[in-house]
CSV table of N, CA and C in Angstrom, one decimal:
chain,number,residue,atom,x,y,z
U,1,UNK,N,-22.2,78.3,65.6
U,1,UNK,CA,-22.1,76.9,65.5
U,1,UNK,C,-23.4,76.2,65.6
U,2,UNK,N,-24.8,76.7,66.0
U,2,UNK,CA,-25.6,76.4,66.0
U,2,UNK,C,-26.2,76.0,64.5
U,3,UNK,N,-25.7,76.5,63.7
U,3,UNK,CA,-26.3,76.2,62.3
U,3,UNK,C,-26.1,74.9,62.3
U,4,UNK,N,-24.4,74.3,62.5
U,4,UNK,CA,-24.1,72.7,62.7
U,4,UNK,C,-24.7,72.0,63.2
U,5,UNK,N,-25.6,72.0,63.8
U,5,UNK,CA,-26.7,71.2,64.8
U,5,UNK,C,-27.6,70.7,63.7
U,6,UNK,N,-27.8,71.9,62.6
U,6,UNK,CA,-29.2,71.2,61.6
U,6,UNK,C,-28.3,71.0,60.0
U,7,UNK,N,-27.4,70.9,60.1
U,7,UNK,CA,-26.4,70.7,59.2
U,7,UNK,C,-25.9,68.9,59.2
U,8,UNK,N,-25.7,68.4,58.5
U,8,UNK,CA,-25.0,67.2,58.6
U,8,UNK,C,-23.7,67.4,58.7
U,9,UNK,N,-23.0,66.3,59.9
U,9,UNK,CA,-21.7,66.3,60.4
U,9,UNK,C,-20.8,66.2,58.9
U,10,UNK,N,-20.0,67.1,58.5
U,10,UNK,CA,-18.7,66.2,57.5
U,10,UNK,C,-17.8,65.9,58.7
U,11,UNK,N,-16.5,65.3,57.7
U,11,UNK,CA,-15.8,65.1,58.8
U,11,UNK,C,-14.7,66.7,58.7
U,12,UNK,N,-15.0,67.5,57.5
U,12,UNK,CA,-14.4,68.6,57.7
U,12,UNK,C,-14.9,69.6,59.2
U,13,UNK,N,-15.9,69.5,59.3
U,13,UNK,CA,-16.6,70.1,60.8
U,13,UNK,C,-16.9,69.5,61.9
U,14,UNK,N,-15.8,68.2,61.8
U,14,UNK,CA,-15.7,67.3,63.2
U,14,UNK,C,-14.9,68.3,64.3
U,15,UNK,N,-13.6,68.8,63.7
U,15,UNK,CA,-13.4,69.5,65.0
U,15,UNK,C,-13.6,70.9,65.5
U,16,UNK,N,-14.6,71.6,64.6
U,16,UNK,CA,-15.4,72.3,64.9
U,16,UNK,C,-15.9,72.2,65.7
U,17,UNK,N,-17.2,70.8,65.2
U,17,UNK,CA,-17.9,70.7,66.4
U,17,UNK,C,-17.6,70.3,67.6
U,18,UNK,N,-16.0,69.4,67.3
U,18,UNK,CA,-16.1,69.2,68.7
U,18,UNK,C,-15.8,70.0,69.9
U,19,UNK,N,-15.1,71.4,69.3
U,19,UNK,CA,-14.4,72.3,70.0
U,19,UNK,C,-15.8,73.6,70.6
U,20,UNK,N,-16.7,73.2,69.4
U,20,UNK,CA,-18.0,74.2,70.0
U,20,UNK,C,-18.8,72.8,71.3
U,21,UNK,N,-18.5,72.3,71.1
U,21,UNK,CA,-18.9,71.0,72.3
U,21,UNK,C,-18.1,70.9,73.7
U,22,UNK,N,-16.8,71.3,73.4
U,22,UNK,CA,-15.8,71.7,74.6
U,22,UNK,C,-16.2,72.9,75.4
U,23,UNK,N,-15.9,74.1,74.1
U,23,UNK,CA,-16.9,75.5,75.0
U,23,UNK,C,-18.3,75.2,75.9
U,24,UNK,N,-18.9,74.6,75.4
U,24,UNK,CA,-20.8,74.6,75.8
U,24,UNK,C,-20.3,73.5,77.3
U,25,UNK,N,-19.4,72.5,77.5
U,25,UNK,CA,-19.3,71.8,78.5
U,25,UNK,C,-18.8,72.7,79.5
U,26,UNK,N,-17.6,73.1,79.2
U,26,UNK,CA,-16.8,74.7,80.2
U,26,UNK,C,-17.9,75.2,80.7
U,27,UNK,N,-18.7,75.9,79.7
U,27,UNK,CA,-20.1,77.3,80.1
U,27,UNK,C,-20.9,76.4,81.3
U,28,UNK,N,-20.9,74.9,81.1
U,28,UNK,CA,-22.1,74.4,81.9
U,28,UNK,C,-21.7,74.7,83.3
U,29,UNK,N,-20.4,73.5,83.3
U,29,UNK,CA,-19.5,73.4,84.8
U,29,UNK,C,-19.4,74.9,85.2
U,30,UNK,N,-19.1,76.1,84.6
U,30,UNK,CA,-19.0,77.2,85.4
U,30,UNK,C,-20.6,77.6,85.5
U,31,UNK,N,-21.3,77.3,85.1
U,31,UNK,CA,-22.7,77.5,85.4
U,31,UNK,C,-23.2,76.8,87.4
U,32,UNK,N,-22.7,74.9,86.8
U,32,UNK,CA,-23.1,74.7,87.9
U,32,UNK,C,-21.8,75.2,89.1
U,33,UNK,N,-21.0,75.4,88.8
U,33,UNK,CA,-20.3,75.4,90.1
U,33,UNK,C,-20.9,76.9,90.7
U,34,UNK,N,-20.8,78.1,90.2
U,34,UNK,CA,-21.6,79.3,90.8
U,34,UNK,C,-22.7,78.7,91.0
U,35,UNK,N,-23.6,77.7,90.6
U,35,UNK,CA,-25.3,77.1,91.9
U,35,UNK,C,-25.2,76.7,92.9
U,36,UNK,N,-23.9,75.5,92.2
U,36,UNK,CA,-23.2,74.7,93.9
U,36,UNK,C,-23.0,76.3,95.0
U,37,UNK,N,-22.0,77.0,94.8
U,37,UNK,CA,-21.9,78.3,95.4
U,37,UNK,C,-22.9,78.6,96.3
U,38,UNK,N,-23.8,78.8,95.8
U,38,UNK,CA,-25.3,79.9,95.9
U,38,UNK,C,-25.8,79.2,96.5
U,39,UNK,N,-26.0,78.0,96.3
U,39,UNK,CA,-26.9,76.9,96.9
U,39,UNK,C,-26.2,76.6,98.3
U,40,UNK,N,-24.7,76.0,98.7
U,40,UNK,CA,-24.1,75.9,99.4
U,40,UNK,C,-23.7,74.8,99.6
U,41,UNK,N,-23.8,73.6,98.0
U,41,UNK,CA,-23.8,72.3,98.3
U,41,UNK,C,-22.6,72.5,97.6
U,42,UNK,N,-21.9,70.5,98.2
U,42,UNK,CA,-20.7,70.6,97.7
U,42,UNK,C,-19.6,71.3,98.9
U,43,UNK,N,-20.6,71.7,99.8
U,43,UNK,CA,-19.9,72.3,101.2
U,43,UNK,C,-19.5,71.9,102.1
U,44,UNK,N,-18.3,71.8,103.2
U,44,UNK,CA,-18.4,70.3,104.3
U,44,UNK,C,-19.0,71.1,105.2
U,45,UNK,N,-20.6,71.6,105.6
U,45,UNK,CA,-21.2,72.1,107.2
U,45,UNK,C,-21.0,71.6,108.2
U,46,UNK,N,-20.1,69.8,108.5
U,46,UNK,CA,-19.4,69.7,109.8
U,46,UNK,C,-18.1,70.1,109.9
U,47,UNK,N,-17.9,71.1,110.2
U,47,UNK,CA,-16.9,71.1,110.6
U,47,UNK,C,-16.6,72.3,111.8
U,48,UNK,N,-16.4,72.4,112.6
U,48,UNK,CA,-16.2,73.1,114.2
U,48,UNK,C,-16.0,74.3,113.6
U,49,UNK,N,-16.8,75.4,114.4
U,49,UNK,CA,-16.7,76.6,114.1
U,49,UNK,C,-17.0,77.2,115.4
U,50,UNK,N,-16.3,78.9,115.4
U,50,UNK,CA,-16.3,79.3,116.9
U,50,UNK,C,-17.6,80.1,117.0
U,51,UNK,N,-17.1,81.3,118.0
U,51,UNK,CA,-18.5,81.4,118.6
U,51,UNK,C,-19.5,82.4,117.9
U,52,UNK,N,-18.3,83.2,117.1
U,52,UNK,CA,-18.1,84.3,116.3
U,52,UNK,C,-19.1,84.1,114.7
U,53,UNK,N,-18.8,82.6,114.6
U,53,UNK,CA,-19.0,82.5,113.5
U,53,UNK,C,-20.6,81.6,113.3
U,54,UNK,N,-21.1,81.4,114.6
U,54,UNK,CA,-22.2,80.8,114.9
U,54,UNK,C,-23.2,81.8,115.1
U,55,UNK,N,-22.5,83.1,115.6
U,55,UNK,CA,-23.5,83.9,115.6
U,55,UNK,C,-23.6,84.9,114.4
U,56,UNK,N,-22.7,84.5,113.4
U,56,UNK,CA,-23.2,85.0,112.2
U,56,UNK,C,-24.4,84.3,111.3
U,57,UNK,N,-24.2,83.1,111.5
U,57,UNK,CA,-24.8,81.7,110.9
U,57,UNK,C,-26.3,82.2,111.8
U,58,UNK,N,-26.4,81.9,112.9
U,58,UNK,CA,-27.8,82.6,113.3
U,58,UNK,C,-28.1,84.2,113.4
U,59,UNK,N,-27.9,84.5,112.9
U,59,UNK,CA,-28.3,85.9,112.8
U,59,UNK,C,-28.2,86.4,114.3
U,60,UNK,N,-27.4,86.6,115.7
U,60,UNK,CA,-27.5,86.6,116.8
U,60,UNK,C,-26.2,87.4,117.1
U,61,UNK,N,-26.5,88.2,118.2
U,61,UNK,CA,-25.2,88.9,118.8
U,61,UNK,C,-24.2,87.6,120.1
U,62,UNK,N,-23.1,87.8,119.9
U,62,UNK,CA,-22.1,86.7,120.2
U,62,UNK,C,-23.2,86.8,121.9
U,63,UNK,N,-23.4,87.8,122.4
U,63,UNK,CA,-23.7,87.4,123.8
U,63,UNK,C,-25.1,86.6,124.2
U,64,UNK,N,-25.8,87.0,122.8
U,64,UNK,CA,-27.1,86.0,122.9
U,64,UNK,C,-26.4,84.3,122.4
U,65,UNK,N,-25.6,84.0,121.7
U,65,UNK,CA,-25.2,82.7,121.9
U,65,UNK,C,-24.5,82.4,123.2
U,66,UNK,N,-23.6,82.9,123.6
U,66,UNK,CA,-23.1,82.8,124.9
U,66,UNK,C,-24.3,82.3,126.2
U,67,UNK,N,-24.9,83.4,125.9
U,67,UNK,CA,-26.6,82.8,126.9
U,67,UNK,C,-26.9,81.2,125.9
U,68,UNK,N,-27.3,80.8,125.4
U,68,UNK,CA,-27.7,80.1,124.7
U,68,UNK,C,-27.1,78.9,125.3
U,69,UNK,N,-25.9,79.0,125.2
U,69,UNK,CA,-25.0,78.0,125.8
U,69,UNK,C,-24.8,77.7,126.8
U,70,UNK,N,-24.6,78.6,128.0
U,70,UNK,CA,-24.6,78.5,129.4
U,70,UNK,C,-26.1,77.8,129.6
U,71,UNK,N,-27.3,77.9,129.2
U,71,UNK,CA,-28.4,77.5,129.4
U,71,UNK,C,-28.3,76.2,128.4
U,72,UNK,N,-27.6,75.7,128.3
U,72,UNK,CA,-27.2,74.5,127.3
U,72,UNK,C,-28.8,74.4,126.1
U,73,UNK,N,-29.6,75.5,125.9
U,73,UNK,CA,-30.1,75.6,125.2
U,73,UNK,C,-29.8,75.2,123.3
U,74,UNK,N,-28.6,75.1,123.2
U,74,UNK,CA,-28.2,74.9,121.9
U,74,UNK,C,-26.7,74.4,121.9
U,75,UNK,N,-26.7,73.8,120.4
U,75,UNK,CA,-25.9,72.0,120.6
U,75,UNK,C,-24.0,73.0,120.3
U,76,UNK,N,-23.7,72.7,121.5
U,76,UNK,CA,-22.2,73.1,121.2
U,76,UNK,C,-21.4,72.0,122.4
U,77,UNK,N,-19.8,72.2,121.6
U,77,UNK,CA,-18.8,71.4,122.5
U,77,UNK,C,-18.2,72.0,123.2
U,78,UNK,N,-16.8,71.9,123.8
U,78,UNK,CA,-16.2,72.6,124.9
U,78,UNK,C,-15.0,71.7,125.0
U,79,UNK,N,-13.8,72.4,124.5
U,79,UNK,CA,-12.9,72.0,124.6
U,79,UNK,C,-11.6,72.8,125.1
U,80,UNK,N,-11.7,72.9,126.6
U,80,UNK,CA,-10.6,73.1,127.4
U,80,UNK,C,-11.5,74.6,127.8
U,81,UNK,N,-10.8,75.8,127.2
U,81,UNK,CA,-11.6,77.1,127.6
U,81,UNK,C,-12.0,77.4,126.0
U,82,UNK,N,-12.1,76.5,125.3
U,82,UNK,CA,-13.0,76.8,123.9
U,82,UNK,C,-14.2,76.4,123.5
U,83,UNK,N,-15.1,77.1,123.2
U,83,UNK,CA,-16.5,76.7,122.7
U,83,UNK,C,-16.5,76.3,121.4
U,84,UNK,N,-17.3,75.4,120.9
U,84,UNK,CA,-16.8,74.9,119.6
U,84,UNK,C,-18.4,74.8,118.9
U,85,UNK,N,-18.8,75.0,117.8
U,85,UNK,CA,-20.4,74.1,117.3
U,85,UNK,C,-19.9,73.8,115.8
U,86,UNK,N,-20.9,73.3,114.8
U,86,UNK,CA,-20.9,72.7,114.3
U,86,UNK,C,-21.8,73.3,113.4
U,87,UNK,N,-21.9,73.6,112.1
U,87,UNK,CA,-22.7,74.5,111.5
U,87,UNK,C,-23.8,73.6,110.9
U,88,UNK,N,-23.9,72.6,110.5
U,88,UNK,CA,-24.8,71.9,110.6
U,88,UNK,C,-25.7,71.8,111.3
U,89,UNK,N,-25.1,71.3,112.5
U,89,UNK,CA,-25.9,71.3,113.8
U,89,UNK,C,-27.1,72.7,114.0
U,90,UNK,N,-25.7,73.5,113.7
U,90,UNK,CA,-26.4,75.0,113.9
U,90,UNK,C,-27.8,74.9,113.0
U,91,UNK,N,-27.9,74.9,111.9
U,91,UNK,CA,-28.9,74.4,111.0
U,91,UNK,C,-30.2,73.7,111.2
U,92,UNK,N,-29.6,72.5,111.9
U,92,UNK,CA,-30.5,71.6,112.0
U,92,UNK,C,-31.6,72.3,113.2
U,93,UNK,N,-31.1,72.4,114.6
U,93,UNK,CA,-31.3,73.3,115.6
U,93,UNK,C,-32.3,74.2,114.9
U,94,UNK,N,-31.6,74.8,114.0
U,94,UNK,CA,-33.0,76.4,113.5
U,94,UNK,C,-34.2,74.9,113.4
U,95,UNK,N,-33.9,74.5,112.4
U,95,UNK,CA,-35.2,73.6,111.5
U,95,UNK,C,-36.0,73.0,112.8
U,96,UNK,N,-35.4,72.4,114.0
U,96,UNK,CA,-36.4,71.6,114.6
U,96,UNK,C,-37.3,72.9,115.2
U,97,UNK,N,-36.9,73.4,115.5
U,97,UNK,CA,-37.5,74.7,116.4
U,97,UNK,C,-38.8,75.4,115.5
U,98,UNK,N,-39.3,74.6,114.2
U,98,UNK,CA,-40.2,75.0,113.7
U,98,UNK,C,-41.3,75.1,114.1
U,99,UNK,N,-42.2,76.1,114.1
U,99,UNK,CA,-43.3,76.7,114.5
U,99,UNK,C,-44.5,76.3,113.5
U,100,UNK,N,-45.4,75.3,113.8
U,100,UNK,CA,-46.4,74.7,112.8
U,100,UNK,C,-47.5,75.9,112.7
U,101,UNK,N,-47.7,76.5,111.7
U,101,UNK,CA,-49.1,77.4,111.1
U,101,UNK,C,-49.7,77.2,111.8
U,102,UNK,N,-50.7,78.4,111.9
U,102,UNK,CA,-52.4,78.4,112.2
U,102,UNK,C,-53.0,77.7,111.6
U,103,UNK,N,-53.7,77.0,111.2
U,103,UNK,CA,-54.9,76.7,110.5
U,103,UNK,C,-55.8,78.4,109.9
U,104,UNK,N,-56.1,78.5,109.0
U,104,UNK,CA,-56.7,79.2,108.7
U,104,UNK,C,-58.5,79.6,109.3
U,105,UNK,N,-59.2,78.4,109.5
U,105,UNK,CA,-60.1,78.1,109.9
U,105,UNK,C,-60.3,78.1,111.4
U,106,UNK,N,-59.2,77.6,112.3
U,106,UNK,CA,-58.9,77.7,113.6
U,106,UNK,C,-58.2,78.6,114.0
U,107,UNK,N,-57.8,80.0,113.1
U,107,UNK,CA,-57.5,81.4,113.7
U,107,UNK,C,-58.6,82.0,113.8
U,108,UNK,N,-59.8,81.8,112.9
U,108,UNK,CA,-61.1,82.4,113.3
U,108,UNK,C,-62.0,82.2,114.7
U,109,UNK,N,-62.1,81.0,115.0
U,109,UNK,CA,-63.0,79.7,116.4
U,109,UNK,C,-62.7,80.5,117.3
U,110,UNK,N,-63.5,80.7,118.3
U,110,UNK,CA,-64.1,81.6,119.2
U,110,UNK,C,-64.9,80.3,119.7
């Protein structure tokens, strides 16, 4: 159907084209929804998640979150005998905890 592109429209290859214009929109949407996927947008990240699943999200064994928490070191709720966080949060938490570079110049100074 690419020939039709440098072809002039008749109206005999109106619904040709329009049907090669329906396929190419399908290909796109399944294109972007596998990015959305990959990417992780399009996702609701507030939403309460347990303890299990926070310490997948950080890369952490359940008992280093557990520590974590008792030292109220990281942002979670508590509701009744349940620990609750928020994967966002979880997220945000990693980001502030950013570690600013060396300077290049100021790893050398003596």
């Amino acid at each position: 159907m690419n020939e039709t592109i440098k072809e002039e429209l008749t109206m005999n290859a109106v619904p040709k084209a329009v049907n090669y214009l329906i396929e190419e929109v399908a290909e796109m949407r399944a294109l972007l929804d596998k990015m959305e996927k990959q990417l992780g947008l399009g996702v609701n990240r507030h939403r309460p998640i347990l303890i299990e699943q926070a310490a997948e999200i950080l890369q952490m064994k359940t008992g280093t979150v557990r520590r974590l928490v008792n030292d109220r070191a990281i942002p979670h709720y508590k509701r009744e005998h349940n620990i609750y966080f928020f994967e966002d949060e979880l997220i945000k938490w990693i980001e502030d905890s950013k570690i600013k570079p060396i300077s290049h110049t100021s790893f050398y100074r003596k």
